[in-house]
Each structure stands twice: as structure tokens, then as C-alpha cells.
GROMACS .gro file of C-alpha atoms in nm:
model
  297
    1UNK     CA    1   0.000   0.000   0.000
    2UNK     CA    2   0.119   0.356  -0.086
    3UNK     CA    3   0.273   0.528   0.232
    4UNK     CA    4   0.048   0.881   0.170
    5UNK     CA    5  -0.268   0.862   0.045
    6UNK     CA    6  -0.354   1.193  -0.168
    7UNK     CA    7  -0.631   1.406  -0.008
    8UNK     CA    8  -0.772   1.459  -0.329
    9UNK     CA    9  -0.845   1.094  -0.399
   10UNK     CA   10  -1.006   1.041  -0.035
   11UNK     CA   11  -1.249   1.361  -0.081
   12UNK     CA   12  -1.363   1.193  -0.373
   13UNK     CA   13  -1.396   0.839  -0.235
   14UNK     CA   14  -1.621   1.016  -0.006
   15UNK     CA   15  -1.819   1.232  -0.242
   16UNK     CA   16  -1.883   0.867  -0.481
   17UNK     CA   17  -2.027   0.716  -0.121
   18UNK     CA   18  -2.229   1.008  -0.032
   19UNK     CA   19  -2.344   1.048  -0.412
   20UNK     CA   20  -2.335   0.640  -0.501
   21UNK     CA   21  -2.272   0.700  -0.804
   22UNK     CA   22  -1.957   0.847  -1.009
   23UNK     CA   23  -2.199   1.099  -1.234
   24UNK     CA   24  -2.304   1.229  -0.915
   25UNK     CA   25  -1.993   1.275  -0.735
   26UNK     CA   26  -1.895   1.440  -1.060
   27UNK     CA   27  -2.162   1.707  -1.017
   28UNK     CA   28  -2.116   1.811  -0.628
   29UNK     CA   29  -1.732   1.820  -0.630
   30UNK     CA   30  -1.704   2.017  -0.989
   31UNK     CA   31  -1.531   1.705  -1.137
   32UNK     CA   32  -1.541   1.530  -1.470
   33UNK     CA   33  -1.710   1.210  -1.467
   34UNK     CA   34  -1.375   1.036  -1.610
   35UNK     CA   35  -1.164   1.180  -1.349
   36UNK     CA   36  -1.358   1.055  -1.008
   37UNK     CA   37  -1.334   0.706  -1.222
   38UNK     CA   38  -0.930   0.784  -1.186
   39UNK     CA   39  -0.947   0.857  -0.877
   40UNK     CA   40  -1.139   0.589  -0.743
   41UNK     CA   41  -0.916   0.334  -0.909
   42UNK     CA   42  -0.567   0.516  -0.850
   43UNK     CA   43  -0.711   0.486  -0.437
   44UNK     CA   44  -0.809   0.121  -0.504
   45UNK     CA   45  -0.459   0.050  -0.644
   46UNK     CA   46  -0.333   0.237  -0.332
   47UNK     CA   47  -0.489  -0.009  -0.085
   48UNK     CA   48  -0.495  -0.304  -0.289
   49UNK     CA   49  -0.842  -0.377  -0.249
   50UNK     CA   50  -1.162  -0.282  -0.390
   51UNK     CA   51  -1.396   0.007  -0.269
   52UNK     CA   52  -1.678  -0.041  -0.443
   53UNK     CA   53  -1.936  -0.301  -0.642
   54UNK     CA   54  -2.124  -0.213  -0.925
   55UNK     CA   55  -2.542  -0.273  -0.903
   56UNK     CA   56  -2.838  -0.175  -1.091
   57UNK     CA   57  -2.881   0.066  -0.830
   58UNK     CA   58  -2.548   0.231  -0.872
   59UNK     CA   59  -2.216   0.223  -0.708
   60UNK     CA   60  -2.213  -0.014  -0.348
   61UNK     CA   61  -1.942   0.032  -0.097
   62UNK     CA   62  -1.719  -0.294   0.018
   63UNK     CA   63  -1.706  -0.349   0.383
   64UNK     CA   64  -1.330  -0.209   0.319
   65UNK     CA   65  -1.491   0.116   0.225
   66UNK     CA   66  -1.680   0.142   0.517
   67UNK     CA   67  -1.474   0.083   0.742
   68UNK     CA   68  -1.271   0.391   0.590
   69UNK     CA   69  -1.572   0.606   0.557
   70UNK     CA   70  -1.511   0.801   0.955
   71UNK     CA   71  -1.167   0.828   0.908
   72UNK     CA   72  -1.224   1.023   0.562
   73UNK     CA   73  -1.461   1.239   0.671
   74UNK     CA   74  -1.235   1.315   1.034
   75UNK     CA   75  -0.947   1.449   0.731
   76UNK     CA   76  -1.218   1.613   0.544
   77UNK     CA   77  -1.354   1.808   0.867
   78UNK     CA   78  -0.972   1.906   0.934
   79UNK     CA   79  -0.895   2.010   0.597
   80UNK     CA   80  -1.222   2.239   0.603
   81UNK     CA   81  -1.085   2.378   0.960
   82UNK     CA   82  -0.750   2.453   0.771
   83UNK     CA   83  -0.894   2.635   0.476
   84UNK     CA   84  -1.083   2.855   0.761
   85UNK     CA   85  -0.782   2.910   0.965
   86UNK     CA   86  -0.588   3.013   0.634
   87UNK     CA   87  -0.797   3.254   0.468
   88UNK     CA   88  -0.842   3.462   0.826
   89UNK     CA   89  -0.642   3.764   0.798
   90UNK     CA   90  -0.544   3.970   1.125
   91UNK     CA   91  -0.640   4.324   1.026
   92UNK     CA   92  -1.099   4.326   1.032
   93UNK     CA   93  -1.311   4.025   0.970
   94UNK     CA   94  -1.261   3.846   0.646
   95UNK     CA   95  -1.371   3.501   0.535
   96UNK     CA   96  -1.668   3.297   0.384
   97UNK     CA   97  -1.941   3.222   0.623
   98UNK     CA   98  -2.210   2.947   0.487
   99UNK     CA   99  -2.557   2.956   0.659
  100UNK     CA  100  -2.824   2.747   0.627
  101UNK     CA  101  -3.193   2.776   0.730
  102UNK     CA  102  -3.554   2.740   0.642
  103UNK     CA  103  -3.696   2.886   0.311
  104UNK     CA  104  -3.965   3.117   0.553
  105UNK     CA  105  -3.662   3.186   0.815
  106UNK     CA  106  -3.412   3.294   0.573
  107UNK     CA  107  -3.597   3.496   0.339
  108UNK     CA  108  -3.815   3.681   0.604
  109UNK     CA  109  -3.589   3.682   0.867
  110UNK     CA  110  -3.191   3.671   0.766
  111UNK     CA  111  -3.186   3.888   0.465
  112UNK     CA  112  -3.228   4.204   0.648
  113UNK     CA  113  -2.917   4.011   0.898
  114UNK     CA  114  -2.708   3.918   0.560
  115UNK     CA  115  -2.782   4.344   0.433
  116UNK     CA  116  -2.628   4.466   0.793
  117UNK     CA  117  -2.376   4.230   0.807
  118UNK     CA  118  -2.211   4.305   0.459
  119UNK     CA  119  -2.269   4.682   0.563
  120UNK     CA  120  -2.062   4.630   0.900
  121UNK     CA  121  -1.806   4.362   0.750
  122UNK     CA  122  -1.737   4.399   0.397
  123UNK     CA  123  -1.482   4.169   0.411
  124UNK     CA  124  -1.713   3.847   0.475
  125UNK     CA  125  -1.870   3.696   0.184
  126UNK     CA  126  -2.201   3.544   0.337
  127UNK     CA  127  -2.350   3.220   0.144
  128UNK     CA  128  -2.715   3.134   0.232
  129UNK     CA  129  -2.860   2.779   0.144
  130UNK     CA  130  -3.204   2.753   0.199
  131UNK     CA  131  -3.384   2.407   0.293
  132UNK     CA  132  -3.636   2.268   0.525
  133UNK     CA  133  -3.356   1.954   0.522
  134UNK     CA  134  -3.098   1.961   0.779
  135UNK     CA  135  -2.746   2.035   0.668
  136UNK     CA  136  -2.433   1.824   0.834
  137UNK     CA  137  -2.225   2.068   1.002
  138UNK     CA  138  -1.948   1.800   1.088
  139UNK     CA  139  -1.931   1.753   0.761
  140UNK     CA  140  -1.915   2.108   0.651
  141UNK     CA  141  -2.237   2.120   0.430
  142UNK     CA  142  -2.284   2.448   0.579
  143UNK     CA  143  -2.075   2.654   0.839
  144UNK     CA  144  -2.383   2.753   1.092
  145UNK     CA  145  -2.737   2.637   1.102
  146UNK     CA  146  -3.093   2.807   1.188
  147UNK     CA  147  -3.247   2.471   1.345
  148UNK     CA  148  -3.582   2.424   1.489
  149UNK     CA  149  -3.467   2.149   1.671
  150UNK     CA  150  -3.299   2.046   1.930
  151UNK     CA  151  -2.876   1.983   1.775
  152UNK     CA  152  -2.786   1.634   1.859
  153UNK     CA  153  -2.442   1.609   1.709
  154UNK     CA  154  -2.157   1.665   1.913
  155UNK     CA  155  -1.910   1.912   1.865
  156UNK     CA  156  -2.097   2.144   1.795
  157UNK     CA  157  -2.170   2.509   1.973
  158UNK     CA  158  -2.563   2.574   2.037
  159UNK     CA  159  -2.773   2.876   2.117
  160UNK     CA  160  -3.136   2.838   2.246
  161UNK     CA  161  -3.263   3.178   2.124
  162UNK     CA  162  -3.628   3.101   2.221
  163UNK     CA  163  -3.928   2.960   2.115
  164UNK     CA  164  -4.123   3.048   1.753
  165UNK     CA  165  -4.546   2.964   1.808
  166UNK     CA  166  -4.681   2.874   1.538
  167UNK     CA  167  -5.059   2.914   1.538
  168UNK     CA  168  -5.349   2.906   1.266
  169UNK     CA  169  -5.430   3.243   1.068
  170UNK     CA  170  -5.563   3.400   0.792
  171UNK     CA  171  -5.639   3.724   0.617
  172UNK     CA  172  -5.965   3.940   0.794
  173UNK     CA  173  -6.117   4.003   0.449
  174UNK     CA  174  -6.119   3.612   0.380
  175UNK     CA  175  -6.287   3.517   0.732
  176UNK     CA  176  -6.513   3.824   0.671
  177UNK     CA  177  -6.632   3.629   0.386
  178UNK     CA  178  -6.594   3.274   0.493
  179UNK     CA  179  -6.663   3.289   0.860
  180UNK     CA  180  -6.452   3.219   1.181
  181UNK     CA  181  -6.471   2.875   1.315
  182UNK     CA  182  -6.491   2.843   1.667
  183UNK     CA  183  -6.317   2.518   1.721
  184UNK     CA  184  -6.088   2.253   1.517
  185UNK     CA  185  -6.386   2.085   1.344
  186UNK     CA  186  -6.472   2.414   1.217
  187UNK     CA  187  -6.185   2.416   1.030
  188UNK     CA  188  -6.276   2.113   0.763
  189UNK     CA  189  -6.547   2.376   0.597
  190UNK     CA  190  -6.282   2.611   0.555
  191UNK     CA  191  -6.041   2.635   0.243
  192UNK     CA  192  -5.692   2.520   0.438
  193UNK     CA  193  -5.350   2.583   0.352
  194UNK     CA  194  -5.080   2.320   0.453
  195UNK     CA  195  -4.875   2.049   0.334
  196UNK     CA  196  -4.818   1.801   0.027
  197UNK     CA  197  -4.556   1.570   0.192
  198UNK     CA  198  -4.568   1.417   0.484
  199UNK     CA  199  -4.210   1.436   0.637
  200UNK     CA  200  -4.103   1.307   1.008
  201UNK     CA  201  -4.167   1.670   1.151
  202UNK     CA  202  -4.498   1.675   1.028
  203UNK     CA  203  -4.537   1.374   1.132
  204UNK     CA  204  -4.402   1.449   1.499
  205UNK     CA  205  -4.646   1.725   1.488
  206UNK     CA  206  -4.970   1.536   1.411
  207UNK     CA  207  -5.131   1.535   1.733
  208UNK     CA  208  -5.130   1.860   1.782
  209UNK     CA  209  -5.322   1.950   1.428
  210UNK     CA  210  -5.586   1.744   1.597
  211UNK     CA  211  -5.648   1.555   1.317
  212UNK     CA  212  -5.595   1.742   1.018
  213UNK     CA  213  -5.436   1.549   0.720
  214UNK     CA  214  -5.308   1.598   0.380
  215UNK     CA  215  -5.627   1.516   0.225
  216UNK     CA  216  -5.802   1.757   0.462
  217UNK     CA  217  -5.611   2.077   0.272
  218UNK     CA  218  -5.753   2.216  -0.047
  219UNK     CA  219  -5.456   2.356  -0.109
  220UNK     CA  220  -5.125   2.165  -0.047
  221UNK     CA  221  -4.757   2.314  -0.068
  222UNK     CA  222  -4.458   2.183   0.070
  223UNK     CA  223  -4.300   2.575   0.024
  224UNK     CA  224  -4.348   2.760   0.382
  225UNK     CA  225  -4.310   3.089   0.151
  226UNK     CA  226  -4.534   2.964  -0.074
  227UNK     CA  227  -4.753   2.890   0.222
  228UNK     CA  228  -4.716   3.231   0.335
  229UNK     CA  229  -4.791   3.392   0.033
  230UNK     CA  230  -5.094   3.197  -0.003
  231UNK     CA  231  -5.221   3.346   0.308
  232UNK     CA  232  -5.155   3.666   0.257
  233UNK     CA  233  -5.290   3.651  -0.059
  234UNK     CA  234  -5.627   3.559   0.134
  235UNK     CA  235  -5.677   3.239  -0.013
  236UNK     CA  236  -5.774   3.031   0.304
  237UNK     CA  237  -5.676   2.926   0.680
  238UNK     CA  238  -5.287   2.771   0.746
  239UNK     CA  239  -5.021   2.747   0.973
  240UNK     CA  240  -4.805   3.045   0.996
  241UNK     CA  241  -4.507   3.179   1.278
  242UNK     CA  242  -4.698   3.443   1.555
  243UNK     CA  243  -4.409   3.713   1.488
  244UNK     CA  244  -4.468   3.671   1.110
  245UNK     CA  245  -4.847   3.714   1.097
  246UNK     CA  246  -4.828   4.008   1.249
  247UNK     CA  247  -4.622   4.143   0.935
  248UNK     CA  248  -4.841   4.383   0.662
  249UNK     CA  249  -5.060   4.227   0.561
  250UNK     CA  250  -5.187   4.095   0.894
  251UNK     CA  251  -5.321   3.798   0.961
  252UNK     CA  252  -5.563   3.709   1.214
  253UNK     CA  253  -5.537   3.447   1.458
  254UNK     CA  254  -5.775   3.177   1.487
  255UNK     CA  255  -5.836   2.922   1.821
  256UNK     CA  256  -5.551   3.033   1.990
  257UNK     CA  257  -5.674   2.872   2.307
  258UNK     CA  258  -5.699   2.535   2.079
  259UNK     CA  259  -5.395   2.493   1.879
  260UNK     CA  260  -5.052   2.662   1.963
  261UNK     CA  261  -4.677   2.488   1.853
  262UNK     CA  262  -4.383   2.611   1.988
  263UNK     CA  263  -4.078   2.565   1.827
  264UNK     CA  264  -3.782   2.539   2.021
  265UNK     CA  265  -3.552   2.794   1.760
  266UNK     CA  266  -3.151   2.707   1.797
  267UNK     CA  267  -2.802   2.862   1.595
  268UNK     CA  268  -2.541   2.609   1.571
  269UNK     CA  269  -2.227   2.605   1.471
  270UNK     CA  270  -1.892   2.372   1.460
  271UNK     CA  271  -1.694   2.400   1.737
  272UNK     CA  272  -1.384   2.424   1.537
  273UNK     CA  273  -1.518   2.745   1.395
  274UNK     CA  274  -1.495   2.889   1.747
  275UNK     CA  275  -1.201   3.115   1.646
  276UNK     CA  276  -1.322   3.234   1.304
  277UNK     CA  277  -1.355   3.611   1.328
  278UNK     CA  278  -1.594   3.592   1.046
  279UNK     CA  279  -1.782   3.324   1.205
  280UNK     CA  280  -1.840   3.439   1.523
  281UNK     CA  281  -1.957   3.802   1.435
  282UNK     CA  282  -2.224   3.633   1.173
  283UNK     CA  283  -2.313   3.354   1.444
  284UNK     CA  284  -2.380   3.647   1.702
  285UNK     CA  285  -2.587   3.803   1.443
  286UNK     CA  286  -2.753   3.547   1.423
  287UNK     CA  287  -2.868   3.486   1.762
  288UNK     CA  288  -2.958   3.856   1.797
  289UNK     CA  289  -3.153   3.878   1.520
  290UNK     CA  290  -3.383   3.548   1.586
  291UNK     CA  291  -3.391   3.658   1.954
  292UNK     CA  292  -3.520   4.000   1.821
  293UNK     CA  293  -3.789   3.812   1.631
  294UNK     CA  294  -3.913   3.556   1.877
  295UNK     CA  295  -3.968   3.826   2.134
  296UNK     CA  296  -4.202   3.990   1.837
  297UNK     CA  297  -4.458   3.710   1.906
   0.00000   0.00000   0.00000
């Protein structure tokens, strides 16, 4: 076996097993399809044994690969600290900073963060990626996260900033027309606003919409800003954030004393990012910002 294995060849071994597939490697790390088949085969050779089986499903790692997956993604989380620590510069804050959060969060919430925050540190180049998915932060998908969970990973550094309610709304002139309902069951005459796919926070919500389904919405969206749009638009009754509703247009709350879910709202960050200049000043913005608009409720 070769005494140094090239870093280059590992980062792709791990983008083919995150990928499982060579054409998609070749699309997330900016590679030619040919070349991750080099490098896959110039590792192979490396550590005289093969990485991967071919199925009609794609590319399947070998026990060997594995077993090699941790220790690949431990270099590629100390290479990303190293790129940090080398673009820093001593005199202001410079450095790229990658945030992710929600569609609704970041577009109603963070861009008016991201406008002050190139105003105050021109020197930071601020990347925003937007998904209701969570983002690995050990693995450097994103630099700090907007969660409305509870982090689990370790090593990472988490801020509680409060607690988003989420209750059901709509626009006056619609309810004007439609009616208020008085209680849950009410809601099933109503035109509702809510989801197309069922994911595992909807479903850990369920009990709580006291029975409301997919098939109970005549209009289904998996977009929170379409969502939102949709309601201020007047088009029926949905699920929208307290602080947000209360934004022109505003929406009025319906059976607050029936249906209320708080959202425990979190900024997290790798611990290894603890001495980024850039990081910390856009992490603190962070928490300032969402504290600011969880106190609006």
C-alpha cells in the first residue's frame, strides 16, 4: 500500500459514497465524470483492495470502504478547519461564512441580517442555502445552522434563542367572507393551507393538528413561503409563525386557546469554527436577530 494517500483521492472516495454514483460525485465536487473514475481506481490501487461493487442501483461500498468512511470524513472536517484558519487575515473580519436555514426563516428573517452584516463587515462573503432539510455541520455542508430542533451532534456550539409559536391564521377580508370557526372541526369547511408531503416533523407534529391530514387541505404546498404567500394573498386558513403574521398584511389568529406549537428555535455552529472572526460576528448576528424576532410574538 502507498505510504500517503492523496487528499484529493479520499475527498472523492467520499463524495462517490455520499453520491453512489460516479456521475453524481462528478456534479457536487465540480469534477469530470472520467476523473472521479481515476481517482477511485488510483485509491483502489493504493490499498490493494476494492472500494466499491457495481449494481443496478449504482455504485455499493465494500465493507473495506466502510470501514474507511469516519476516518475520511475526520481528514475532510480538518482540511475544512484549515482552509478557515488560512484565509483569516489579522487586520478586520474576512472570510466565507455558509448559513443554512428554512426557506420562511431565511428569506423573512436573515436577509435584512445578511444586508447589515455586509454593511458592518465587507470583508465576509455570506452564502445562504435555503432548505427545510438539515445540513451536516461536521461535515461542513454548511458553516452555521438556523435549526428548529434540538442539535444532537456533538461538537458542535448551540444557542437556544427562544421559542417560535406557530398558530393558525388568515387574512380578515377572507374570514369576513368565509366565517370564523370556533373550534378545530370548524376548520374542515374552511379552504386550508398546509402540506403536500408528509415528512417526520410533520409527522411528529400530528397530534397537535388534531387531526388534520393531507387530504383535509384544499390547497397543499410543501413551500413555507409559498404557504405564506398563499395566506396573505387571502386564499384560506394555514399554519403560519406568531411574529410573522403580524407582518403587513396581517393575519388574524384563529383558536388560539386550541392549537398553539412552539418551536424550540436554535443557531449552531462547529466547534472548530470557534475562532473564526468571520464566524463568530455572523453567528452572534444570528442569535440577535432570531432573539429580536421571537420576542415579536
Amino acid at each position: 500500500m502507498a505510504s500517503t494517500l492523496p487528499w484529493e483521492l479520499l475527498r472523492t472516495f467520499l463524495g462517490v459514497l455520499c453520491e453512489g454514483s460516479l456521475s453524481g460525485a462528478a456534479r457536487t465536487l465540480g469534477l469530470t465524470q472520467p476523473t472521479v473514475g481515476r481517482h477511485v481506481a488510483a485509491l483502489e490501487q493504493a490499498l490493494g483492495q476494492p472500494l466499491f461493487t457495481r449494481s443496478s442501483t449504482g455504485l455499493l461500498p465494500t465493507e473495506a470502504a466502510r470501514g474507511l468512511r469516519g476516518y475520511a470524513e475526520q481528514m475532510e472536517t480538518a482540511a475544512a478547519a484549515l482552509q478557515r484558519a488560512a484565509t483569516a487575515r489579522d487586520e478586520g473580519v474576512h472570510g466565507t461564512v455558509r448559513v443554512t436555514a428554512s426557506e420562511v426563516v431565511g428569506v423573512e428573517v436573515l436577509a435584512p441580517v445578511f444586508a447589515d452584516l455586509r454593511e458592518r463587515h465587507p470583508g465576509v462573503v455570506l452564502e445562504l442555502a435555503l432548505s427545510n432539510q438539515l445540513q451536516d455541520l461536521l461535515r461542513r455542508e454548511a458553516d452555521i445552522a438556523v435549526r428548529m430542533t434540538a442539535p444532537e451532534q456533538g461538537q458542535l456550539i448551540a444557542r437556544r434563542v427562544g421559542d417560535i409559536e406557530l398558530g393558525f391564521f388568515a387574512r380578515p377580508d377572507y374570514l369576513d367572507r368565509q366565517g370564523r370557526p370556533a373550534t378545530l372541526a370548524e376548520l374542515r369547511g374552511h379552504t386550508l393551507i398546509g402540506f403536500d408531503t408528509v415528512t417526520p416533523f410533520i409527522r411528529a407534529g400530528a397530534k397537535r393538528l388534531g387531526g388534520i391530514t393531507r387530504e383535509t387541505f384544499s390547497v397543499r404546498c410543501d413551500s413555507d413561503l409559498a404557504q405564506l404567500a398563499l395566506l396573505r394573498a387571502g386564499a384560506g386558513i394555514g399554519v403560519c409563525q406568531v411574529p410573522l403574521a403580524a407582518r403587513a398584511p396581517a393575519l388574524e389568529r384563529l383558536l388560539a386557546d386550541q392549537f398553539s406549537w412552539p418551536l424550540q428555535t436554535w443557531v449552531a455552529m462547529h466547534e472548530d469554527l470557534r475562532q473564526n472572526a468571520a464566524c463568530r460576528v455572523v453567528f452572534d448576528a444570528l442569535v440577535e436577530a432570531l432573539s429580536r424576532h421571537v420576542a415579536a410574538a
